[in-house]
mmCIF file of C-alpha atoms and ligand atoms in Angstrom:
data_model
loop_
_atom_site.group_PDB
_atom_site.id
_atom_site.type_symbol
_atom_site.label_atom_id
_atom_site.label_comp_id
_atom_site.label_asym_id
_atom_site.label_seq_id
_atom_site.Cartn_x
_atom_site.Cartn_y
_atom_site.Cartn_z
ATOM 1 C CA UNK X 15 42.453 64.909 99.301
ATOM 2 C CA UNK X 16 43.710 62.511 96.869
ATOM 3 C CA UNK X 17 44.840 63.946 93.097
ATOM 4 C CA UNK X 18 44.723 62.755 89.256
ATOM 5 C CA UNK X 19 46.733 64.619 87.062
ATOM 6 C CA UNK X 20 46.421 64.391 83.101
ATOM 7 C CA UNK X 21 48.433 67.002 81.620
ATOM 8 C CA UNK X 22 52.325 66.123 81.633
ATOM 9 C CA UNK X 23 55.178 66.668 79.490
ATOM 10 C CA UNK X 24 58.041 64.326 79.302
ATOM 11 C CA UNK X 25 61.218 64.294 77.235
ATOM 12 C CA UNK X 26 59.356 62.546 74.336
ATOM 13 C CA UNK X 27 58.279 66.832 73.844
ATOM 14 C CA UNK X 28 59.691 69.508 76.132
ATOM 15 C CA UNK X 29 59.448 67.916 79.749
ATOM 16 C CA UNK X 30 62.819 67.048 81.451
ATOM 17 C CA UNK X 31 61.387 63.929 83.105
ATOM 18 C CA UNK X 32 61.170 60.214 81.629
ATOM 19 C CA UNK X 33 57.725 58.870 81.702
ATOM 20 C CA UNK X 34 59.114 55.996 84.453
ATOM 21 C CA UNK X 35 60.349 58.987 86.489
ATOM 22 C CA UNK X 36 57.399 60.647 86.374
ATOM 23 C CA UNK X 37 55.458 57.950 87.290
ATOM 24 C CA UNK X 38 57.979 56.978 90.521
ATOM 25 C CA UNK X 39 57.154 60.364 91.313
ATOM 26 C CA UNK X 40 53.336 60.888 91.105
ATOM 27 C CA UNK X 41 53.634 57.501 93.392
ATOM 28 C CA UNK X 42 55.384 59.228 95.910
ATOM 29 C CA UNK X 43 53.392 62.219 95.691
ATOM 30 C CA UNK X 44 50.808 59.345 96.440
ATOM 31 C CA UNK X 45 48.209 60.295 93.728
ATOM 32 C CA UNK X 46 45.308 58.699 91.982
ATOM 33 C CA UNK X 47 47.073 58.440 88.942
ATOM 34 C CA UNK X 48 48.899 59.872 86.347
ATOM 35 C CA UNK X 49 48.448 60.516 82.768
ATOM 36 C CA UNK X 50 50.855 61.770 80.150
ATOM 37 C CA UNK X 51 50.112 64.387 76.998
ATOM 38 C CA UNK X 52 53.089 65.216 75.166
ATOM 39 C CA UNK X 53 52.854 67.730 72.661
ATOM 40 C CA UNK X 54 51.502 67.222 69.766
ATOM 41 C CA UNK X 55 53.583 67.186 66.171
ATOM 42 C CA UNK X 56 52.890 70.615 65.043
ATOM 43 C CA UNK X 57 54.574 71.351 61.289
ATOM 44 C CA UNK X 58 54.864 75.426 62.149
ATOM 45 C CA UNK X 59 57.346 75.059 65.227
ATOM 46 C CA UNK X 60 58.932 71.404 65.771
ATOM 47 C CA UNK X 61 61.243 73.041 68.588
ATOM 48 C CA UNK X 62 58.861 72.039 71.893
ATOM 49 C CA UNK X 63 56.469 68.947 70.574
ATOM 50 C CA UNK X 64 57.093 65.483 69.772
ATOM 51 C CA UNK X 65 58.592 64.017 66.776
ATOM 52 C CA UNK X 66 55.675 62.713 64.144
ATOM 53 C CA UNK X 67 58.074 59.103 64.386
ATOM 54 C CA UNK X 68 57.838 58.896 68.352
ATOM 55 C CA UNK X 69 54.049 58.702 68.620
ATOM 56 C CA UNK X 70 53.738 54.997 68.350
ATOM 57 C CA UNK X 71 57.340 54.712 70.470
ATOM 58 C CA UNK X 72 55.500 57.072 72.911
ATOM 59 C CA UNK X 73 52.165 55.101 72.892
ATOM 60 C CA UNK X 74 54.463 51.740 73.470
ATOM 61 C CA UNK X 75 56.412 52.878 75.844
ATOM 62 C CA UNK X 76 53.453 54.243 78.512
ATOM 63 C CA UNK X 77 51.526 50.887 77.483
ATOM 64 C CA UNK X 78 54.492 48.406 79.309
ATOM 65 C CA UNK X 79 54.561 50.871 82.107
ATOM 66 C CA UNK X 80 50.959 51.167 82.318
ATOM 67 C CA UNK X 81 50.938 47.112 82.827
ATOM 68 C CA UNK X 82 53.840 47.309 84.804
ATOM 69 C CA UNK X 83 52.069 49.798 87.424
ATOM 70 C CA UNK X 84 48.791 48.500 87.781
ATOM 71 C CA UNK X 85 48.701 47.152 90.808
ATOM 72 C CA UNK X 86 49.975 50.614 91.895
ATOM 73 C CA UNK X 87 48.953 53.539 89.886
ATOM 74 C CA UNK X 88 46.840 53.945 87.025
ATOM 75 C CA UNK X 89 48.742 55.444 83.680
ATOM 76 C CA UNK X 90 46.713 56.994 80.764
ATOM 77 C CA UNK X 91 48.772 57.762 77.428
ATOM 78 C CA UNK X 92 47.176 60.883 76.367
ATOM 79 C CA UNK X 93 48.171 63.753 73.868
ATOM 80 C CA UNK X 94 47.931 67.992 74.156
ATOM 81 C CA UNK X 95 46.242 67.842 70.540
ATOM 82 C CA UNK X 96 47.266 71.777 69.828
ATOM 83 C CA UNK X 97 44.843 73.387 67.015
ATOM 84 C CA UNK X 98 47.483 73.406 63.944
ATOM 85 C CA UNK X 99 47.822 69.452 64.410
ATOM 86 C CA UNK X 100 46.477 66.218 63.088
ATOM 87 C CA UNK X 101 46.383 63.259 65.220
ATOM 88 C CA UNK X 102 44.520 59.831 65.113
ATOM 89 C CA UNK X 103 42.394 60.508 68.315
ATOM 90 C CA UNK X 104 41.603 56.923 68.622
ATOM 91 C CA UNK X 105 45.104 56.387 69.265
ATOM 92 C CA UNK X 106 45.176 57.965 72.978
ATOM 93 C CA UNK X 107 43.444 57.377 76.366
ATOM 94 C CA UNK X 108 41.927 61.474 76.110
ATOM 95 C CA UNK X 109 42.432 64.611 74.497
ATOM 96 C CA UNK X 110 43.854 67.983 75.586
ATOM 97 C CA UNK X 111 42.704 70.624 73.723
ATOM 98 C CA UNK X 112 45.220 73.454 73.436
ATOM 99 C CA UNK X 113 46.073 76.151 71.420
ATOM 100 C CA UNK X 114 50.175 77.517 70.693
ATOM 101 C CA UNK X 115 49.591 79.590 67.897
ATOM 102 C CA UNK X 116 47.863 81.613 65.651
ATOM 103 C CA UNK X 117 48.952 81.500 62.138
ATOM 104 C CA UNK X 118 47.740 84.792 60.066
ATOM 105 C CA UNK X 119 48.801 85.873 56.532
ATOM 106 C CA UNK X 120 51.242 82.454 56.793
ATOM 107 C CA UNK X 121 53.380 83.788 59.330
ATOM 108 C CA UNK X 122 53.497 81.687 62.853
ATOM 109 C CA UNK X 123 53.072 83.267 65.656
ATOM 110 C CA UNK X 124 53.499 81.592 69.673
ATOM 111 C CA UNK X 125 51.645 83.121 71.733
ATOM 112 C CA UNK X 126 52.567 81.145 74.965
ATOM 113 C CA UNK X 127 56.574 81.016 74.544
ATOM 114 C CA UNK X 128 57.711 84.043 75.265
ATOM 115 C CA UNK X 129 56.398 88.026 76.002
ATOM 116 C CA UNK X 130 58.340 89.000 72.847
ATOM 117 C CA UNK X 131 56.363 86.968 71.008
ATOM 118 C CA UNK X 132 53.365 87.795 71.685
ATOM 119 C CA UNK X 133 54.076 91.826 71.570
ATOM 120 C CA UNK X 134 55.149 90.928 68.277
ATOM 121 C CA UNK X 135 51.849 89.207 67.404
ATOM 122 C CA UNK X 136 49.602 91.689 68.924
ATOM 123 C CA UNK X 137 52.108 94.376 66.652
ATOM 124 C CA UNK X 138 52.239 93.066 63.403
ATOM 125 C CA UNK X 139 48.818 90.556 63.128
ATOM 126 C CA UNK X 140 46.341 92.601 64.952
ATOM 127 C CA UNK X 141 47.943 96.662 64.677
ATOM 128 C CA UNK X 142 48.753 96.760 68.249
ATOM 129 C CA UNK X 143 44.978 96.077 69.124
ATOM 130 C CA UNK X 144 45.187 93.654 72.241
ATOM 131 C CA UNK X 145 41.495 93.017 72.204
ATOM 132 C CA UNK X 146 41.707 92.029 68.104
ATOM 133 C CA UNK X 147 44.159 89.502 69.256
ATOM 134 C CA UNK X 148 42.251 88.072 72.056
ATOM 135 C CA UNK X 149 39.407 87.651 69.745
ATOM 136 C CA UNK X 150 41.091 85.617 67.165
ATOM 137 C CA UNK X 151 43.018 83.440 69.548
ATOM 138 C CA UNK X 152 39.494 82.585 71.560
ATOM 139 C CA UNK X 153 37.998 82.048 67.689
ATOM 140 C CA UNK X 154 40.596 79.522 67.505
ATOM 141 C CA UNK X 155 40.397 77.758 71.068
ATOM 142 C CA UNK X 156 36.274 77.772 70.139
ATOM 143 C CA UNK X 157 36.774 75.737 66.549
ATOM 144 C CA UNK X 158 39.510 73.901 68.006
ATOM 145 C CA UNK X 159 37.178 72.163 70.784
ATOM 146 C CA UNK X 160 33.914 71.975 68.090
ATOM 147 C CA UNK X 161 36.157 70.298 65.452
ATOM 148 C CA UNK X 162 37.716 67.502 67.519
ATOM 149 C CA UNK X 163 35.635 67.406 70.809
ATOM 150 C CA UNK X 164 38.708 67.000 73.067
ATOM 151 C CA UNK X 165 38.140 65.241 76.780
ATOM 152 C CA UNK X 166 39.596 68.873 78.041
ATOM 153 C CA UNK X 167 39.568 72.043 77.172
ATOM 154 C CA UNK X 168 43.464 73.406 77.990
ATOM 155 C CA UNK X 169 44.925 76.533 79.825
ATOM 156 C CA UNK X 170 41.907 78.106 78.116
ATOM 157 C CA UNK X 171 43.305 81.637 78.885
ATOM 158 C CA UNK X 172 46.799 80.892 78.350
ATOM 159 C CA UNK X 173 46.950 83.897 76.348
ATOM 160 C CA UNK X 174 46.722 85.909 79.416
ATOM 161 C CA UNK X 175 50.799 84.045 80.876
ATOM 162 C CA UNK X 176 53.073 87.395 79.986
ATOM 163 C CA UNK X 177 50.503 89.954 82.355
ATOM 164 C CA UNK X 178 49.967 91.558 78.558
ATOM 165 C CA UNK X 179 45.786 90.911 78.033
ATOM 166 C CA UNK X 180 44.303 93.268 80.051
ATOM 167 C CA UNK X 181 42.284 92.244 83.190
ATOM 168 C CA UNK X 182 38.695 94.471 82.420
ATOM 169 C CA UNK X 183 35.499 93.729 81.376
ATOM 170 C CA UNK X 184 36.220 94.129 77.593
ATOM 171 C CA UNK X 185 38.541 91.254 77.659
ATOM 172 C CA UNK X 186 36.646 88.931 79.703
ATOM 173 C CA UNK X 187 33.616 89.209 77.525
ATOM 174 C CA UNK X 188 35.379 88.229 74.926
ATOM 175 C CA UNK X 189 36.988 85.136 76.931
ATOM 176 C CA UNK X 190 33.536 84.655 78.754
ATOM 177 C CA UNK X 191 31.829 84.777 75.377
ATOM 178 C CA UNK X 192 34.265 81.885 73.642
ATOM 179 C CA UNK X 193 33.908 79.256 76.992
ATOM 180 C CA UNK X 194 30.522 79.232 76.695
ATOM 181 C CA UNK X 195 30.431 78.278 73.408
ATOM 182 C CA UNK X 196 33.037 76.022 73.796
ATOM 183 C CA UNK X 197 31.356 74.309 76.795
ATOM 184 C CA UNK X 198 28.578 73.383 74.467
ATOM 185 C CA UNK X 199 31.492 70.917 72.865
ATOM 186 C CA UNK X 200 33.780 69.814 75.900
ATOM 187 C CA UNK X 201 32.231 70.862 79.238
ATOM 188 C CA UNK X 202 35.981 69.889 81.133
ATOM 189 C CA UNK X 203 38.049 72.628 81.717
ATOM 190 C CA UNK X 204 40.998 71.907 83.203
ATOM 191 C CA UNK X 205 42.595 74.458 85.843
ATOM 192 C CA UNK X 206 46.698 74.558 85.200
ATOM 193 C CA UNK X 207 49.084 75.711 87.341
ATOM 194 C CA UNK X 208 51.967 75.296 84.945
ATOM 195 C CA UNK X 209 52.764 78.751 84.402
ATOM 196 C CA UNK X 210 53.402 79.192 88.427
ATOM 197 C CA UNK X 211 55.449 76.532 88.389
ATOM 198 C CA UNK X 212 57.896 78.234 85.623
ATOM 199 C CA UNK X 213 57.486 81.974 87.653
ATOM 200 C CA UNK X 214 55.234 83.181 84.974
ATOM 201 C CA UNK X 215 51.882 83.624 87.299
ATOM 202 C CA UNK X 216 51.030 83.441 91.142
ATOM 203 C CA UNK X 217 47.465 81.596 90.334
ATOM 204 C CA UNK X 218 46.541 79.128 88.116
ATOM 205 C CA UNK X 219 44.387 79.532 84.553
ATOM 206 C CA UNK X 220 41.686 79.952 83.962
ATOM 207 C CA UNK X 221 41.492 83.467 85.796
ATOM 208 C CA UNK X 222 38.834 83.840 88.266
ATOM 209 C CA UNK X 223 36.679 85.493 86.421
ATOM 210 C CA UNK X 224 36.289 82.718 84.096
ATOM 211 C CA UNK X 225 35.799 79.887 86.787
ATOM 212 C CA UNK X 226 33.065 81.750 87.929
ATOM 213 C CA UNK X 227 31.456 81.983 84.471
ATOM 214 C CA UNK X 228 32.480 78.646 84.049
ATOM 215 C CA UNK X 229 30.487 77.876 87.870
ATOM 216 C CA UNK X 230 27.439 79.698 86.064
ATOM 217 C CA UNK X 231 27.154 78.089 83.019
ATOM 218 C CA UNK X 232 27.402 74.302 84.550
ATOM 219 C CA UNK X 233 30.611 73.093 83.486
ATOM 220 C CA UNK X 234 33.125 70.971 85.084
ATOM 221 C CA UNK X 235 37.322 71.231 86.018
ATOM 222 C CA UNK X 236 40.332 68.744 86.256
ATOM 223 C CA UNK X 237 43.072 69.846 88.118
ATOM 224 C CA UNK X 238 46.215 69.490 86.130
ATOM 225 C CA UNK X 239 50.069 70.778 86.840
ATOM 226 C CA UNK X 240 51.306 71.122 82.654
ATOM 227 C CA UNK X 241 54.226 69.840 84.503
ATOM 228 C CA UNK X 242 57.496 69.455 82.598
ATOM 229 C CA UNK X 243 59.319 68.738 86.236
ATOM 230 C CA UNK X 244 58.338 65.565 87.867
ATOM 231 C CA UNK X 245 58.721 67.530 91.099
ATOM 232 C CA UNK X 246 55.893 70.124 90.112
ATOM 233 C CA UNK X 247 52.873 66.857 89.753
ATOM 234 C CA UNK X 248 50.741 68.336 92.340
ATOM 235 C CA UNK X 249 51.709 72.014 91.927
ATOM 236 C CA UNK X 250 48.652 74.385 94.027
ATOM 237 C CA UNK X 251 46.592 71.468 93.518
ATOM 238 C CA UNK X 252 45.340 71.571 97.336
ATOM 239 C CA UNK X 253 45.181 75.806 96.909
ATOM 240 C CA UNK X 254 43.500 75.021 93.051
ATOM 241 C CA UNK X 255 41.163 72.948 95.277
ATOM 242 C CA UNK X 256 40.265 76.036 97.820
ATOM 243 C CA UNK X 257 39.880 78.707 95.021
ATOM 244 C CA UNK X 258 36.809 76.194 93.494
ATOM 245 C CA UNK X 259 35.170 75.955 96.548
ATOM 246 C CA UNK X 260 35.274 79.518 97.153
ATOM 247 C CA UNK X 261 33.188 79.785 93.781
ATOM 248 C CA UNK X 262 30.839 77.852 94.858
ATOM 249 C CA UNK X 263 32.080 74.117 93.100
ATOM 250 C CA UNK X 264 31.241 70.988 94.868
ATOM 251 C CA UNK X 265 33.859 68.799 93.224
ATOM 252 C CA UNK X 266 36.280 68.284 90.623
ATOM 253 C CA UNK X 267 36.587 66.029 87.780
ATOM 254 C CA UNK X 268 39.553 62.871 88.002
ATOM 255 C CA UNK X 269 39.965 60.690 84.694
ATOM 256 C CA UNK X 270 39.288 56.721 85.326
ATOM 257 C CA UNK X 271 39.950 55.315 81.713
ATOM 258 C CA UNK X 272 36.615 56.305 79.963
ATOM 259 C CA UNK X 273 35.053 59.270 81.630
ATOM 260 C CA UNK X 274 35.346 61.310 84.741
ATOM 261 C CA UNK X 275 34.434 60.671 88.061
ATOM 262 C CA UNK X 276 33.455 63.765 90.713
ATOM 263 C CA UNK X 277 35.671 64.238 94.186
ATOM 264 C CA UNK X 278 33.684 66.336 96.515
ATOM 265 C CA UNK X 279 35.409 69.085 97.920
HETATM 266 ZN ZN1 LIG M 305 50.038 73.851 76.247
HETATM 267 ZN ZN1 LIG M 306 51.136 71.401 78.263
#
């Protein structure tokens, strides 16, 4: 079982790997191909994403490796568009839909960065209520995907990385609720194992839960790692792979340039 994966970070945002060395290393990993989303500018926090300046260095840059490589592997320049950013779409191979934040009452709040954080969020945004907080960040992921119809919808439950969103049936209405609205925009959901690969989680997002509404509802999943590690390109992809067909999929979704094509599993 061969793999494509879309969603990696580089130096150009917070990855530790050069594009070039990530590309050497999807080769050896021998996958379909490889496509890079670096974070998008994003004015409330410019410690993680990439510098407004670098996007047409970063767009160059993947362009002469992309024609260096293609004989060998194929090389998509895409972006992680996150919802508090504005980028010239046109400009990239494919969209990542993600959201990093919620901004409320002009104070910005990550909610993927660290546990603190998002206790803080949940404490002074939302009065402690969990549930409030869960609402307005699926609100967000929900206008995010309407408003700029994204090739994939990303870590769609991300909010759930720190073990603090409780796992009952309040809170997955809510998320259950949100993807299948959003699935009436972008039907791709990607499933991302970043957060094992940095100790955060044992199995990938979106929960189970939510790739079996996902199963019901008719939409479709990538595989991708969120790798900022060359080493972690193909992260629980072949266990990612097991946990769909034990839903009930009958393939995943890999990128070729202008669409998706389906792998039977
Ligand atoms: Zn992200
Ligand atoms: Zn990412």
């Amino acid at each position: 079982m061969r793999f494509l994966n879309l969603h990696n970070h580089t130096v150009y945002s917070d990855g530790i790997g050069t594009v070039k060395e990530n590309i050497e290393a999807a080769i050896s990993k021998n996958m379909l191909g490889i496509g890079f989303s670096d974070h998008s500018y994003t004015p409330c926090d410019t410690s993680y994403c990439m510098k407004k300046e670098d996007y047409d260095k970063y767009l160059a840059e993947i362009g002469e490796l992309k024609q260096m490589y293609k004989e060998i592997i194929p090389v998509y320049a895409g972006i992680e568009m996150d919802y508090y950013s504005e980028i010239d779409k046109s400009k990239f191979d494919y969209v990542i839909a993600s959201v990093h934040y919620i901004i409320k009452d002009n104070i910005c709040y990550p909610i993927d960065h660290s546990a603190k954080q998002q206790l803080d969020c949940i404490a002074d945004a939302f009065d402690g209520d969990v549930y409030k907080m869960a609402e307005w960040y699926y609100d967000l992921v929900v206008d995010h995907v309407k408003k700029n119809k994204p090739d994939v919808v990303g870590h769609f439950d991300v909010i759930s990385k720190f073990g603090i969103m409780p796992e009952d049936d309040k809170y997955f209405s809510i998320a259950a609720k949100a993807m299948a609205e959003a699935a009436k925009y972008c039907d791709m959901f990607e499933i991302n194992t970043g957060a094992i690969a940095r100790g955060y989680k044992t199995l990938p997002y979106p929960h189970k839960r939510l790739l079996e509404e996902l199963y019901n509802i008719g939409g479709k999943v990538c595989i991708n790692a969120d790798s900022h590690n060359p080493q972690f390109l193909d992260l629980f992809f072949k266990e990612s792979v097991d946990l769909l067909r034990e839903i009930g999929f009958k393939c995943y979704y890999v990128f070729n340039g202008n669409g998706f094509d389906a792998i039977e599993i």
